[in-house]
Amino acid sequence: MSAVENLALRRRRVPGSGNRLTFQHVVDACLAGDLLDAATARFLGERQPRQEALYRRRHGDGAPVDPVQLLLDAEITALGAETPLQIDPVLDALAAHIGTPRAHIDPVRLDADAIVRALPRAFARKHAVLVLDPKASPVPVAAADPFDVAALDTVRQRLGREVVVQLASRSELLHLIHEIYGFKTSVAAAERDLNQLPDLQNLEQFFRMRPEGEVDSSDGHIVRAVDHLLRYALDQRASDIHIEPKREQSVVRLRIDGVLHTVHTFSRRVHKALVSRLKTLSRMNIAEKRLPQDGRIKTEYNDKAVELRVSTLPVAYGEKVVMRIFDPTVLALDLPDLGLLGEDLAAVEGFLARPHGILLVTGPTGSGKTTSLYAALKRLATGERNISTVEDPIENICDEFNQVGVQSQIGLTFATALRTLLRQDPDVIMVGEIRDAETAKMAVQAALTGHLVLSTVHTNDAAGAVGRLLDMGVEPYLLASSLLGIVAQRLVRSPCPHCAAETAGDPGELEALGLAADTLVTEGVGCPRCRRTGYLGRTGLYEILVVTPEVGEAIYQTRPTRHLRQLARSQGMHTLREAGANTVREGRSTPREVLAVTPPDEDSGHAPCTESAATLAVLG
């Protein structure tokens, strides 16, 4: 018996089932799943005609009625809860009630090319079905209506294999169908007709992505492909978009939680047109293909402003494009949201409370330095302070700050901008990066003349930043007098809260972190919400060096970095590796993640520096 015949048999066993999933099926499932009581179920049954009328007014008379959304629109409070019913519990209850597995779809892992070849777009949209893995046998097929046997039988015949039907929400399926088919069909159409490219001379400063309903056949194919690509990346919480030309084809990869995922491949014939569109939007010179270029795109997503920093680089087979997405919600993050807690938070708050001096944040590219500086500036942003920044480039625009973007080609460097800012009556100055001697010396002078200066330096740890500034030519006595503290940081992935569980850690990894061999660690086993990686989101690790009188004296005497590190640890500084061990102990990351991003504590072996050990070191 085929899977479709089994489905038809299950449908006959569900009381009142016809050839469609009905509102009553959903209500009965919620009643059986203890999401509703009997009185509420009867009320919903009586209210169904009125609810359908409201649904059609909201979604349009021609739209098919989605029974699940119909129930959610009623905004009925879940049994034993204080909030209305949510879609996930309703779908779980419905799947259990009708005997169909629930589909948990990870868009990043879908094979878009195979999906588009498996079913026509019109059929997939009309019946809200999506072939999840056309190469599998039997083939998993997500459907909003598992009782639509005729449509599912058509899918089975077209694929020539048995199918396994899984329940998914209609809205999720229609959104995925729109994005997957939209990008692929746009790229295919552009490949067939490369003469119908958009007007590449229209240099737009603000680019507005059209909502799904506004994208129609009158738009240029490449324009629509870019729309689909950007929306897809934002849906998946991507921080970066990579478009890379290869020998045979071009590849699109998204960086999500620090890890790259390949999501699309397309013909290299379309690559130039796609790059030209992006260069146009970001106000680059589309005729220049031999030199790297930088630009920005501003757009909207879910009624929020989003900015993308665009960089092009000539590589072996064309121009590679990388777009960094700046999430506007970053500006709403406070220091605790970044993982700064307890003593570390108190130390940073102490730095920010000082009227003048320098606070440095150090770490490699992508470690969240600028995000930390923005969070610190938001703490300081009051009507009584004049806050100015010099950045290369400006990452997130904030109304509370006066932000200056470096433009080296016209002579506007960090140093020249900083020199001018000092004549603008600033209270707080943020310098995006100290990368040369002139900028370093001016930042120190600004701190000595009564300004609070925040900046970044690229070093591996906190103590190393002192040596870097001294190498740039800053006088030791000036640095010792102006430096408040240094924050070294890293980002590590956090265990997925939906599938994490405590388990025994690897003895070698625990030993490297200075943890006991029997320490339990929290690790995700992998689920649809974390894309089977076991990780969801990231948190920060911090090493904070406070410039005490003793540390200041060591800086004045130009003592080696190793000595500064040991002195700071004897006074209570925790290294990045020790901070990572604490994060593992608290269940906020895993040993493997911490060891991958933190340098070893070379001067202390594996054992972390405890307060008692620090006291002995001072007294010794």
mmCIF file of N, CA, C and O in Angstrom, residues 14-18 22 25:
data_model
loop_
_atom_site.group_PDB
_atom_site.id
_atom_site.type_symbol
_atom_site.label_atom_id
_atom_site.label_comp_id
_atom_site.label_asym_id
_atom_site.label_seq_id
_atom_site.Cartn_x
_atom_site.Cartn_y
_atom_site.Cartn_z
ATOM 1 N N VAL A 14 -10.485 9.594 10.605
ATOM 2 C CA VAL A 14 -10.706 10.830 11.343
ATOM 3 C C VAL A 14 -12.159 11.222 11.198
ATOM 4 O O VAL A 14 -12.640 11.404 10.080
ATOM 5 N N PRO A 15 -12.898 11.334 12.308
ATOM 6 C CA PRO A 15 -14.332 11.632 12.212
ATOM 7 C C PRO A 15 -14.573 12.922 11.444
ATOM 8 O O PRO A 15 -13.931 13.944 11.678
ATOM 9 N N GLY A 16 -15.497 12.870 10.524
ATOM 10 C CA GLY A 16 -15.908 14.069 9.802
ATOM 11 C C GLY A 16 -14.952 14.507 8.718
ATOM 12 O O GLY A 16 -15.103 15.576 8.154
ATOM 13 N N SER A 17 -13.918 13.732 8.422
ATOM 14 C CA SER A 17 -12.948 14.177 7.422
ATOM 15 C C SER A 17 -13.492 13.942 6.026
ATOM 16 O O SER A 17 -14.143 12.959 5.740
ATOM 17 N N GLY A 18 -13.242 14.892 5.131
ATOM 18 C CA GLY A 18 -13.588 14.746 3.734
ATOM 19 C C GLY A 18 -12.326 14.710 2.926
ATOM 20 O O GLY A 18 -11.379 14.027 3.271
ATOM 21 N N THR A 22 -10.177 20.547 7.618
ATOM 22 C CA THR A 22 -11.213 21.510 7.982
ATOM 23 C C THR A 22 -10.903 22.196 9.309
ATOM 24 O O THR A 22 -10.038 21.755 10.080
ATOM 25 N N HIS A 25 -11.366 19.867 12.201
ATOM 26 C CA HIS A 25 -10.216 19.000 12.478
ATOM 27 C C HIS A 25 -9.242 19.684 13.432
ATOM 28 O O HIS A 25 -8.750 19.071 14.389
#
